[in-house]
mmCIF file of C-alpha atoms in Angstrom:
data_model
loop_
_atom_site.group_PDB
_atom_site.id
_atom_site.type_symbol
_atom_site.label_atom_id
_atom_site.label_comp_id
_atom_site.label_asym_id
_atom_site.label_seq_id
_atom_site.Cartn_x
_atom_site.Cartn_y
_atom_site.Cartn_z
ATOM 1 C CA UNK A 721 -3.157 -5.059 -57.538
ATOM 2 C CA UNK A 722 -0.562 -2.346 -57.690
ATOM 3 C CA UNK A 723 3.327 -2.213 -57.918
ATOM 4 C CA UNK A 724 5.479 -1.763 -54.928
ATOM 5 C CA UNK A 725 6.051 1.123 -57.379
ATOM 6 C CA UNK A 726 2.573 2.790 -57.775
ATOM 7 C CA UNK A 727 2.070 2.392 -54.033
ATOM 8 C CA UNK A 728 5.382 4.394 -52.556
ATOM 9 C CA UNK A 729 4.307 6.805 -54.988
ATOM 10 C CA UNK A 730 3.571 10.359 -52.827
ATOM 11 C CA UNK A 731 -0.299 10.099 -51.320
ATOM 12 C CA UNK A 732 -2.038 13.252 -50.830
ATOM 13 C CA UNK A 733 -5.281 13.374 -49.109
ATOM 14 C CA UNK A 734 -8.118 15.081 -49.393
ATOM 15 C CA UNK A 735 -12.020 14.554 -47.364
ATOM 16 C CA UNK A 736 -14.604 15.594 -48.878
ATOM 17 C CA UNK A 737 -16.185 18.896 -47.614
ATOM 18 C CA UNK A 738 -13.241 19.828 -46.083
ATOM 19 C CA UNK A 739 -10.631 22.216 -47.457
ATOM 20 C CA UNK A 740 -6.920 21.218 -46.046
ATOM 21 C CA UNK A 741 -3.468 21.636 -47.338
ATOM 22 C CA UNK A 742 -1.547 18.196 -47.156
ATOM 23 C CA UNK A 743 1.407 18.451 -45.757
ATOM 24 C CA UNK A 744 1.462 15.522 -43.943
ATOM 25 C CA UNK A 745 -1.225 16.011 -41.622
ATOM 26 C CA UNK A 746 -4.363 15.259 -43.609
ATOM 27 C CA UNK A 747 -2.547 11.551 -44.218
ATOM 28 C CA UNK A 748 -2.034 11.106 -40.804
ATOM 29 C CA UNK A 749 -5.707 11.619 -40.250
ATOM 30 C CA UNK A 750 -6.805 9.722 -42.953
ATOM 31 C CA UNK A 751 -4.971 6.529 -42.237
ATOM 32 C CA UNK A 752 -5.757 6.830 -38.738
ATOM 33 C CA UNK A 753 -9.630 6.853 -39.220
ATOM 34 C CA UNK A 754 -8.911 3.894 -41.305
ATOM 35 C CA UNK A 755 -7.156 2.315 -39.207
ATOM 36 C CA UNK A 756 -9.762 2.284 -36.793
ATOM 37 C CA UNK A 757 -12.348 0.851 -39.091
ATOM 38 C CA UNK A 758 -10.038 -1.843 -40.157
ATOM 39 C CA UNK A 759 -8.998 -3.171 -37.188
ATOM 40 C CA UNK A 760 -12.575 -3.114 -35.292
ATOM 41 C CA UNK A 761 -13.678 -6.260 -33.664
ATOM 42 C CA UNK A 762 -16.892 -6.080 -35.045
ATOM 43 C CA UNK A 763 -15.384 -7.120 -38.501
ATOM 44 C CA UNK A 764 -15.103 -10.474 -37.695
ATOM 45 C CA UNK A 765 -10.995 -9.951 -39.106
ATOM 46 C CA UNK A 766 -9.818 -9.943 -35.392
ATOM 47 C CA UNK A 767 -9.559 -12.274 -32.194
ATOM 48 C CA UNK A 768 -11.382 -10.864 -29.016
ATOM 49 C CA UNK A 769 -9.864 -13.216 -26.799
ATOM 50 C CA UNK A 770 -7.442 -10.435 -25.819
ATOM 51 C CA UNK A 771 -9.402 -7.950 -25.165
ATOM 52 C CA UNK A 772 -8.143 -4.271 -26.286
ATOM 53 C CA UNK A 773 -4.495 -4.382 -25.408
ATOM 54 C CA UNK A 774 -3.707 -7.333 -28.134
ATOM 55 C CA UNK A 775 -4.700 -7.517 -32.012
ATOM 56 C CA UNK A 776 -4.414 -11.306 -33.671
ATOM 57 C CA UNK A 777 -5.999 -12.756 -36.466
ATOM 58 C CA UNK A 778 -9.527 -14.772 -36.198
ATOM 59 C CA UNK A 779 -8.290 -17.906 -37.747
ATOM 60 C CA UNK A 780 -12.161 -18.746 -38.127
ATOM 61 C CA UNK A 781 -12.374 -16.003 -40.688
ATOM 62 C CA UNK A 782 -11.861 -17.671 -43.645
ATOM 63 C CA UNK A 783 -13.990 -15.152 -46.038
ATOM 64 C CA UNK A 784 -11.924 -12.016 -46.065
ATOM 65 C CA UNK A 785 -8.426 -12.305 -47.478
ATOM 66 C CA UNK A 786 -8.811 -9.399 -49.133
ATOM 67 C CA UNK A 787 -9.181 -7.560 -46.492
ATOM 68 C CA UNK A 788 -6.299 -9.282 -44.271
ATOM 69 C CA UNK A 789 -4.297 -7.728 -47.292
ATOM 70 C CA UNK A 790 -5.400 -4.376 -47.386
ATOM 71 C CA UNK A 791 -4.570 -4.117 -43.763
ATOM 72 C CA UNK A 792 -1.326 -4.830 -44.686
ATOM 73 C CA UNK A 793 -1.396 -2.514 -47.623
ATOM 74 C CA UNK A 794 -1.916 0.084 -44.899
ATOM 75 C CA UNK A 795 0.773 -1.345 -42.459
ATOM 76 C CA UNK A 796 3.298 -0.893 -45.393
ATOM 77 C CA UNK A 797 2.221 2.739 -46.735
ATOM 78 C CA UNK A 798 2.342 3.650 -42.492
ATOM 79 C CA UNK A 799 5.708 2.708 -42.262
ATOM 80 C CA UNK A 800 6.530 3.786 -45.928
ATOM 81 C CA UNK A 801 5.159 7.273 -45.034
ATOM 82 C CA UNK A 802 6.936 7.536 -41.985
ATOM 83 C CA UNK A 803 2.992 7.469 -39.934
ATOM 84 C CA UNK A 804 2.579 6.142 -36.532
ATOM 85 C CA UNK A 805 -0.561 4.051 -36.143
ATOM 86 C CA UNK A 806 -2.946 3.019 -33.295
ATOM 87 C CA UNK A 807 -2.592 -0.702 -33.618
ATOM 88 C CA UNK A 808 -1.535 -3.405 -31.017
ATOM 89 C CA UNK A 809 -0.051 -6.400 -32.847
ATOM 90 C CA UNK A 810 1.907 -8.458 -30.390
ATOM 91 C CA UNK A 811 6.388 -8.784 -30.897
ATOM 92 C CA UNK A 812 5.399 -11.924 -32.532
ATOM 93 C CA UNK A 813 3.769 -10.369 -36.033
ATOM 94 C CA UNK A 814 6.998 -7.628 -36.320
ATOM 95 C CA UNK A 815 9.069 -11.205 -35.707
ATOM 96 C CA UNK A 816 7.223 -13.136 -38.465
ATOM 97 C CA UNK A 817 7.415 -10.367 -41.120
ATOM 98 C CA UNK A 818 11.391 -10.284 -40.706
ATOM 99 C CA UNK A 819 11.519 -14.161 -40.868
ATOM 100 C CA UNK A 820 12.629 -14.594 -37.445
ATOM 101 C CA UNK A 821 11.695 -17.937 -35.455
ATOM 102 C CA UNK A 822 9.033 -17.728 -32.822
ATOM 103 C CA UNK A 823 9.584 -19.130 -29.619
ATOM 104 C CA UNK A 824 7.412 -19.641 -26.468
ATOM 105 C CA UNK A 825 8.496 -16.198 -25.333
ATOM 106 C CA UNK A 826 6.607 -14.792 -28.394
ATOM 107 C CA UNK A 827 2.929 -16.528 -27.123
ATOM 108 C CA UNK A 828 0.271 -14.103 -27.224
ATOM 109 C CA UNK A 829 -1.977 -15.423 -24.796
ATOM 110 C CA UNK A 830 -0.248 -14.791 -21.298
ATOM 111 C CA UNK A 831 -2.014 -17.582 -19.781
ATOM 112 C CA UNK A 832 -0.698 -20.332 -21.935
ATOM 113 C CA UNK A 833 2.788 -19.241 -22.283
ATOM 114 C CA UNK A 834 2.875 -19.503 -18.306
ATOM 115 C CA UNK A 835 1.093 -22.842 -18.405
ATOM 116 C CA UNK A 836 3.596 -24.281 -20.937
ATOM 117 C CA UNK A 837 6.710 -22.770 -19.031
ATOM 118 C CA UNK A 838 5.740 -24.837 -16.264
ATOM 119 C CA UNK A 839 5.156 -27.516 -17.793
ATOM 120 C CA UNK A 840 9.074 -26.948 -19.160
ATOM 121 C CA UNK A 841 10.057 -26.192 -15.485
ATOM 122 C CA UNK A 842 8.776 -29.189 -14.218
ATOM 123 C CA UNK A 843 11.444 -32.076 -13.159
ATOM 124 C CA UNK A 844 9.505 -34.998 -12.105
ATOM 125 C CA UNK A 845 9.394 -37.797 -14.039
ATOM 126 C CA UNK A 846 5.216 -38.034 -13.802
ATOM 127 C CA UNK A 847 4.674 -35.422 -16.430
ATOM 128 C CA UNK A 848 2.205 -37.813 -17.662
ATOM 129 C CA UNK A 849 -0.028 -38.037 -15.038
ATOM 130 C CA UNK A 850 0.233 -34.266 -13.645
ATOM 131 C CA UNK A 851 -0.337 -32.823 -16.550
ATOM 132 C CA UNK A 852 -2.489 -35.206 -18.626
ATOM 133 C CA UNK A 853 -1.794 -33.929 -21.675
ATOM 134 C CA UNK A 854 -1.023 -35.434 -25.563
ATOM 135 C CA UNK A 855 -0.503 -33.827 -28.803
ATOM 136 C CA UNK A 856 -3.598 -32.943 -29.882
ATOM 137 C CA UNK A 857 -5.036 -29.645 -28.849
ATOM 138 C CA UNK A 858 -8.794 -28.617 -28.646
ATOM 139 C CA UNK A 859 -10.717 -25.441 -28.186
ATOM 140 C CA UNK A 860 -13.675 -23.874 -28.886
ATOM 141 C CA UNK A 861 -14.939 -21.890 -31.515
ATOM 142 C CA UNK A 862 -16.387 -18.702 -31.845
ATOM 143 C CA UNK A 863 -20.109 -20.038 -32.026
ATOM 144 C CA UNK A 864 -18.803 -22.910 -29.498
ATOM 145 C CA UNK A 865 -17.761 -25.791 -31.098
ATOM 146 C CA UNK A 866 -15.265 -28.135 -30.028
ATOM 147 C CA UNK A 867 -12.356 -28.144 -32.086
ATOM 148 C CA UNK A 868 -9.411 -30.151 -32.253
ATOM 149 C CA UNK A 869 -6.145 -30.498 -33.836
ATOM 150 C CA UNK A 870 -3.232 -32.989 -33.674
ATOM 151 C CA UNK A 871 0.039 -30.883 -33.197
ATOM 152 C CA UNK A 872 1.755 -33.958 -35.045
ATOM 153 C CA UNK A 873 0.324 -37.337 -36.917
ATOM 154 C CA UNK A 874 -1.163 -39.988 -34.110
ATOM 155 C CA UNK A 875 -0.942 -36.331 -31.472
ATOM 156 C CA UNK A 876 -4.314 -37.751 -29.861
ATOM 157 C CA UNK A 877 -2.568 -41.410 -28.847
ATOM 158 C CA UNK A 878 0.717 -39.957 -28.173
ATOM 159 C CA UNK A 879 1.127 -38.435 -24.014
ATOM 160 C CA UNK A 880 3.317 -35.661 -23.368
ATOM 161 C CA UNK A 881 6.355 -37.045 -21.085
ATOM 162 C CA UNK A 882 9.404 -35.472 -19.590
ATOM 163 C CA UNK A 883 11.399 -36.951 -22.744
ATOM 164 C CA UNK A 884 9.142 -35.325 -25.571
ATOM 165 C CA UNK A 885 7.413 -31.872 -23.204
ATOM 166 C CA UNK A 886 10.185 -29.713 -24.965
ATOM 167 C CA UNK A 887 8.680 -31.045 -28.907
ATOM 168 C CA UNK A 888 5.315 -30.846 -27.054
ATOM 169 C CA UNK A 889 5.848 -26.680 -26.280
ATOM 170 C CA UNK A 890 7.455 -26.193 -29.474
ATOM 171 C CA UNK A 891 4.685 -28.196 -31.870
ATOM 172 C CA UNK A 892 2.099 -26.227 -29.759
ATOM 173 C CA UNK A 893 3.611 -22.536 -30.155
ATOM 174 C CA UNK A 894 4.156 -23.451 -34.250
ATOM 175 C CA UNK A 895 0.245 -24.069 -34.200
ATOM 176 C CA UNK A 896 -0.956 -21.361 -32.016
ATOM 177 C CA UNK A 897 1.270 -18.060 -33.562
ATOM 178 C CA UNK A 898 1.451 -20.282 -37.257
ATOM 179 C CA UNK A 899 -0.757 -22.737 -38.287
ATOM 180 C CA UNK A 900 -4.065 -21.089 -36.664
ATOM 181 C CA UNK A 901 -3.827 -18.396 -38.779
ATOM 182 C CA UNK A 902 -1.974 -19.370 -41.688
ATOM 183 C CA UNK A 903 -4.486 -18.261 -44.308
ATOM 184 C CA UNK A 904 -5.333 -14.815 -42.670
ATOM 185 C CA UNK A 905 -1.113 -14.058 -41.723
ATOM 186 C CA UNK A 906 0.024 -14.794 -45.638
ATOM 187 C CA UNK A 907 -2.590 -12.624 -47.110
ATOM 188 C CA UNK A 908 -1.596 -9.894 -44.670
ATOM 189 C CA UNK A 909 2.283 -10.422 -45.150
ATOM 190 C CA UNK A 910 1.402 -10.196 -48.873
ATOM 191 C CA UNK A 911 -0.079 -6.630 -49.004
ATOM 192 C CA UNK A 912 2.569 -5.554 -46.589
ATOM 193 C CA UNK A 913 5.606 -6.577 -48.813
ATOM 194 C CA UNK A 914 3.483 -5.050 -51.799
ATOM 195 C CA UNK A 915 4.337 -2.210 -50.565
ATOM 196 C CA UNK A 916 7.921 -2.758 -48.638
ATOM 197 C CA UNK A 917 9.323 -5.452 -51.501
ATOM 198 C CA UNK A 918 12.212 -4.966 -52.039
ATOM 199 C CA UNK A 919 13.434 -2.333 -49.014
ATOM 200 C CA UNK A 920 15.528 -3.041 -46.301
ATOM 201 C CA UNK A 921 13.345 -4.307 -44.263
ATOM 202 C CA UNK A 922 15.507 -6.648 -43.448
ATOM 203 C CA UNK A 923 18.014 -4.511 -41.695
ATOM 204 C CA UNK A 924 15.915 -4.087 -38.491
ATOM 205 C CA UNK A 925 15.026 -5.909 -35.240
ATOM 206 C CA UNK A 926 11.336 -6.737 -34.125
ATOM 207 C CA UNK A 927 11.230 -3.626 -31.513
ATOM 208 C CA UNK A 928 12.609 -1.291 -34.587
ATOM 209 C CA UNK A 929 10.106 -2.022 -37.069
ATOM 210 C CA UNK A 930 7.290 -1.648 -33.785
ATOM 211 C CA UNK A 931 8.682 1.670 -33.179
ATOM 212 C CA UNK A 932 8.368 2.525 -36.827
ATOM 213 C CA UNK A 933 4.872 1.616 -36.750
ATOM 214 C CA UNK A 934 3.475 2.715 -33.839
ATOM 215 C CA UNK A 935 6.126 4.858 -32.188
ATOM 216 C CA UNK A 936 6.788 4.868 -28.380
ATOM 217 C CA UNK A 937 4.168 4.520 -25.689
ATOM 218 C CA UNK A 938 6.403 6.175 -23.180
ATOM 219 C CA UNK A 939 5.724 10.236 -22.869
ATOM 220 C CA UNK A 940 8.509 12.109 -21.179
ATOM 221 C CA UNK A 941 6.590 15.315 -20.161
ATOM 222 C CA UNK A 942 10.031 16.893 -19.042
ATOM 223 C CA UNK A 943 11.580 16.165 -23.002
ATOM 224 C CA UNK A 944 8.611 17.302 -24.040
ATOM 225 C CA UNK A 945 8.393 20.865 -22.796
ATOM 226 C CA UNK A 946 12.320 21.210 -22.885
ATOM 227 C CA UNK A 947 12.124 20.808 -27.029
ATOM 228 C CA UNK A 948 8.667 23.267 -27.391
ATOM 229 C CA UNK A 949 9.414 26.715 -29.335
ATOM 230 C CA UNK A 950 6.885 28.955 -28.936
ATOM 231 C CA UNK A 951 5.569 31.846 -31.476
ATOM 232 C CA UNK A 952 4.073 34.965 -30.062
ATOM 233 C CA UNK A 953 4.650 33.756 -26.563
ATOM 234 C CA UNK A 954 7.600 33.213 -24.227
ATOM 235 C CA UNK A 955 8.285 30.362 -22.273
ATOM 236 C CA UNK A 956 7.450 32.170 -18.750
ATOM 237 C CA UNK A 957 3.859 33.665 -20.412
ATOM 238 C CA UNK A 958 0.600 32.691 -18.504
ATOM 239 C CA UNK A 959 -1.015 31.206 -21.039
ATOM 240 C CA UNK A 960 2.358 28.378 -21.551
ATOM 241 C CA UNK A 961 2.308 27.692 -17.781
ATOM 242 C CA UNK A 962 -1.607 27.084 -17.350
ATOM 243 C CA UNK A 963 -0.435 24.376 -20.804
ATOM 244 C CA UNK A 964 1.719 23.110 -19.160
ATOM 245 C CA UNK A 965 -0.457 22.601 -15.945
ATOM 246 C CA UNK A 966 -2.795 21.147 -17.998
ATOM 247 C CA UNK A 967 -0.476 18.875 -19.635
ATOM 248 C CA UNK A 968 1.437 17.445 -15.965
ATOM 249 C CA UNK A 969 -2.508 17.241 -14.269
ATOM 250 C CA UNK A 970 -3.822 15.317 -17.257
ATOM 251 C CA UNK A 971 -4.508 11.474 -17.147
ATOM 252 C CA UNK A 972 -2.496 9.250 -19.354
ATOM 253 C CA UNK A 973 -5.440 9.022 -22.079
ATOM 254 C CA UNK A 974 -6.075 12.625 -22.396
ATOM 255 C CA UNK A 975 -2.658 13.701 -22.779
ATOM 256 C CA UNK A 976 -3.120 10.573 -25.571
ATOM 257 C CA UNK A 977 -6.092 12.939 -26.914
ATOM 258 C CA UNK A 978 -3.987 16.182 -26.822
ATOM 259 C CA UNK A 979 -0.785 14.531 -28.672
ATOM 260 C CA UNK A 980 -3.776 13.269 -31.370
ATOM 261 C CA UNK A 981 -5.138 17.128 -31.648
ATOM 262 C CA UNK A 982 -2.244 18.599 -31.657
ATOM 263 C CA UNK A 983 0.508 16.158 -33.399
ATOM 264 C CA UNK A 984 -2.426 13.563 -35.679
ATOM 265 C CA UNK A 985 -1.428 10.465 -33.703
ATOM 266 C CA UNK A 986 -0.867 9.584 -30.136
ATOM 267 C CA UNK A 987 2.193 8.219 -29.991
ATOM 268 C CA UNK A 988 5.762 9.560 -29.837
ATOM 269 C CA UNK A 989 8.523 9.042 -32.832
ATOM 270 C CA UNK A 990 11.187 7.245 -32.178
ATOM 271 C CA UNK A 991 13.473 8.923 -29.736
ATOM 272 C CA UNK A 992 10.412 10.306 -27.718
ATOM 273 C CA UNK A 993 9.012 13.618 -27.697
ATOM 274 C CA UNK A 994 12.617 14.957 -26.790
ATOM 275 C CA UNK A 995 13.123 14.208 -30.960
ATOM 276 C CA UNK A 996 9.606 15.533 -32.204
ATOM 277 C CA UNK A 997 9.378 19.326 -33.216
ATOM 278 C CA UNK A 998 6.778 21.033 -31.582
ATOM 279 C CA UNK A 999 5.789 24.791 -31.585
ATOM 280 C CA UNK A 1000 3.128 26.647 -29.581
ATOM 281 C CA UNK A 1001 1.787 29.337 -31.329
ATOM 282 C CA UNK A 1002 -0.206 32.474 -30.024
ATOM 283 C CA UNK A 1003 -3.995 32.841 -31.962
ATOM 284 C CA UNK A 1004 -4.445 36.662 -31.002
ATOM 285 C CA UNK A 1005 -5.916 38.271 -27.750
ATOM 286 C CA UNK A 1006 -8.129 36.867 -25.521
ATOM 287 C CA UNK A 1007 -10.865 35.447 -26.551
ATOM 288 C CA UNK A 1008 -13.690 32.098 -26.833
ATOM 289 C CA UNK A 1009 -11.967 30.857 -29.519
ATOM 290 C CA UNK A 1010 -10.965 26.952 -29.030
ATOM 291 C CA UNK A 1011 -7.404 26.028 -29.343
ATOM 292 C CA UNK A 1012 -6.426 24.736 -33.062
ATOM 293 C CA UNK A 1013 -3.717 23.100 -34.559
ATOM 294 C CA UNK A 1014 -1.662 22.722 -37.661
ATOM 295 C CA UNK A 1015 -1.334 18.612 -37.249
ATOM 296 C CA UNK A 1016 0.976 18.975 -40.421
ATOM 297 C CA UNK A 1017 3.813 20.849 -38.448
ATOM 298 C CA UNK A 1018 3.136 20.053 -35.063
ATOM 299 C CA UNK A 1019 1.827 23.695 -34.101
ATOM 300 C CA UNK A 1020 -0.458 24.054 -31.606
ATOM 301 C CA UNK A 1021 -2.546 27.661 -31.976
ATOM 302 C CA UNK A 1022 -3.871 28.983 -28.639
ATOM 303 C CA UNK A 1023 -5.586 32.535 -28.339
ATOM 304 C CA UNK A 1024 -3.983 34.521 -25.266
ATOM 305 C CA UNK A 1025 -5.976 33.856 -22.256
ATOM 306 C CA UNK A 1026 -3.962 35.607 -20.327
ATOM 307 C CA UNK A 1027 -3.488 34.196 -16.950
ATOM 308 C CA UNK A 1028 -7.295 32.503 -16.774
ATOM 309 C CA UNK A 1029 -6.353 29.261 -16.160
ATOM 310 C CA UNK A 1030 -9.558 27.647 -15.418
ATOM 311 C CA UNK A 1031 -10.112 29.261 -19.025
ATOM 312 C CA UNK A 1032 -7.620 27.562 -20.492
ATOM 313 C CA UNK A 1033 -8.576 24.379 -19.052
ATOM 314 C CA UNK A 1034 -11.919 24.321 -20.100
ATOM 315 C CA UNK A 1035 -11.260 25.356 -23.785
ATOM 316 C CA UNK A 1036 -7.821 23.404 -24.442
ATOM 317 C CA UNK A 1037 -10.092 20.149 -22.703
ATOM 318 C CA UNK A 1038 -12.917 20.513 -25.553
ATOM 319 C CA UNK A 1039 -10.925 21.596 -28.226
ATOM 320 C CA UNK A 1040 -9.416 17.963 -27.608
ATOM 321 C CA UNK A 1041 -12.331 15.958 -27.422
ATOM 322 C CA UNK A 1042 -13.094 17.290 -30.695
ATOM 323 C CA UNK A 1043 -10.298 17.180 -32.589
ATOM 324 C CA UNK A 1044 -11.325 15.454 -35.891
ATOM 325 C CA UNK A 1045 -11.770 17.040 -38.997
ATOM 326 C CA UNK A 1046 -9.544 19.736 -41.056
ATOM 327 C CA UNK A 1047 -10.929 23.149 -42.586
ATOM 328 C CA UNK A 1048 -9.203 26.074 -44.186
ATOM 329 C CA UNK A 1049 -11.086 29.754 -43.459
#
């Protein structure tokens, strides 16, 4: 494998068939396509228990630690390269790579962590019989097998009682966020400090390395348009106000798509889009030309339409559904 060293060295990318100058944006690209294909379900890498909005570890996959530690190869050269990625790791992976201790607050499945905060809430002394539970825990499998697991030795004889229900929660959260996935979380920690041995890593909170990673999900539209310089245009041209009507009537996932076309990811830094630089830039008269965008800079190209706004619309919207791929004329 290679150094820390070799890896922080700089990475310029390049696709084959396409001609691009990398200034940042080609990498962006690059590691988001990969991304993508790393973290797809379909791999057998990742649990679909929680749907879209959460990425955890398959503990049943027990035939890829080599790629558990790519991915974290990639999560270190993102946050080495200063890249946002698309990924959805729950607080409790940015907690376990600083060393911090997980609690029941840190449960990924929503369900659970309700059920055992109940179960913590609950004063009577006939835990035993209302919850009929002991310290073993089963579930099923992927292909539907019953599993089980004692949470300590003798968990199957042992009930869960208002004197032990707080070792219960605790034994059962060290399992479920630990020991279900201990083989697939170490080889992942291990390509992420490949890269990040030896940083100060250490220095930051959960929510700070997040942000680092996969920037903020909050877009302030106002922030946004108060920080945009424009090139060949002025702030009270046509063309900027049908943008900007296009950017205030868009739904949350296409203005998603036009911060991807016109920034390479669809996130904003940390700070918000108050703190990113971004620069409209005119593309000549009027014409059928699509929208481009330099994804290096954060310059967004746009031919004049004039005041056509139904123009604009129409063009900026497909230039966005399209947006991968680089070229050089």
């Amino acid at each position: 494998a290679a150094s820390h060293t070799e890896l922080r060295k700089s990475l310029k990318i390049v696709f084959k068939g396409e001609d691009a100058v990398d200034a940042g944006g080609v990498l962006k690209e690059f590691m988001y396509l990969l991304s993508h294909q790393l973290f797809d379900p379909s791999t057998g890498m990742w649990s679909t228990s929680y749907g879209d909005t959460i990425t955890w570890f398959n503990g049943d996959c027990h035939w890829n630690d080599e790629g558990y530690y790519l991915v974290g190869v990639l999560i270190g050269l993102a946050v080495y390269n200063d890249v946002i990625l698309d990924v959805h790791f729950p607080r409790a992976v940015y907690r376990m790579l600083l060393g911090h201790t997980l609690g029941l607050e840190d449960m990924v499945d929503e369900e659970t962590k309700k059920g055992l905060q109940q179960l913590l809430d609950y004063d009577g002394d006939d835990v035993e019989d209302i919850f009929c539970l002991s310290f073993e825990h089963c579930w099923r499998d992927l292909l539907g097998m019953e599993r089980r697991v004692e949470l300590k030795p003798g968990g199957s004889d042992i009930p869960v009682t208002s004197d032990n229900k707080e070792e219960y929660v605790m034994l059962y959260v060290k399992w479920s966020l630990v020991e279900s996935a201990k083989q697939q979380y170490e080889s992942f920690e291990r390509g992420v400090m490949q890269v990040l041995e030896s940083s100060s890593l250490d220095l930051l909170q959960p929510e700070e390395l997040e942000l680092l990673l996969v920037g903020s999900p909050d877009l302030d539209l106002d922030a946004w348009e108060g920080n945009c310089s424009y090139e060949g245009f002025e702030a009270d041209s046509a063309v900027i106000k049908n943008f900007w009507k296009f950017v205030r009537n868009s739904d949350h996932e296409r203005l998603l798509q036009l911060l991807k076309f016109a920034t390479g990811t669809s996130r904003a830094p940390i700070g918000g889009l108050g703190k990113m630089p971004f620069k409209i830039q005119r593309a000549g008269p009027n014409s059928m030309q699509l929208p481009t965008s330099h994804t290096c800079f954060n310059i967004l190209i746009i031919p004049d339409y004039g005041d056509d706004n139904e123009k604009m619309q129409h063009l900026l919207g497909r230039a966005v559904l399209e947006c991968e791929g680089f070229g050089l004329q």
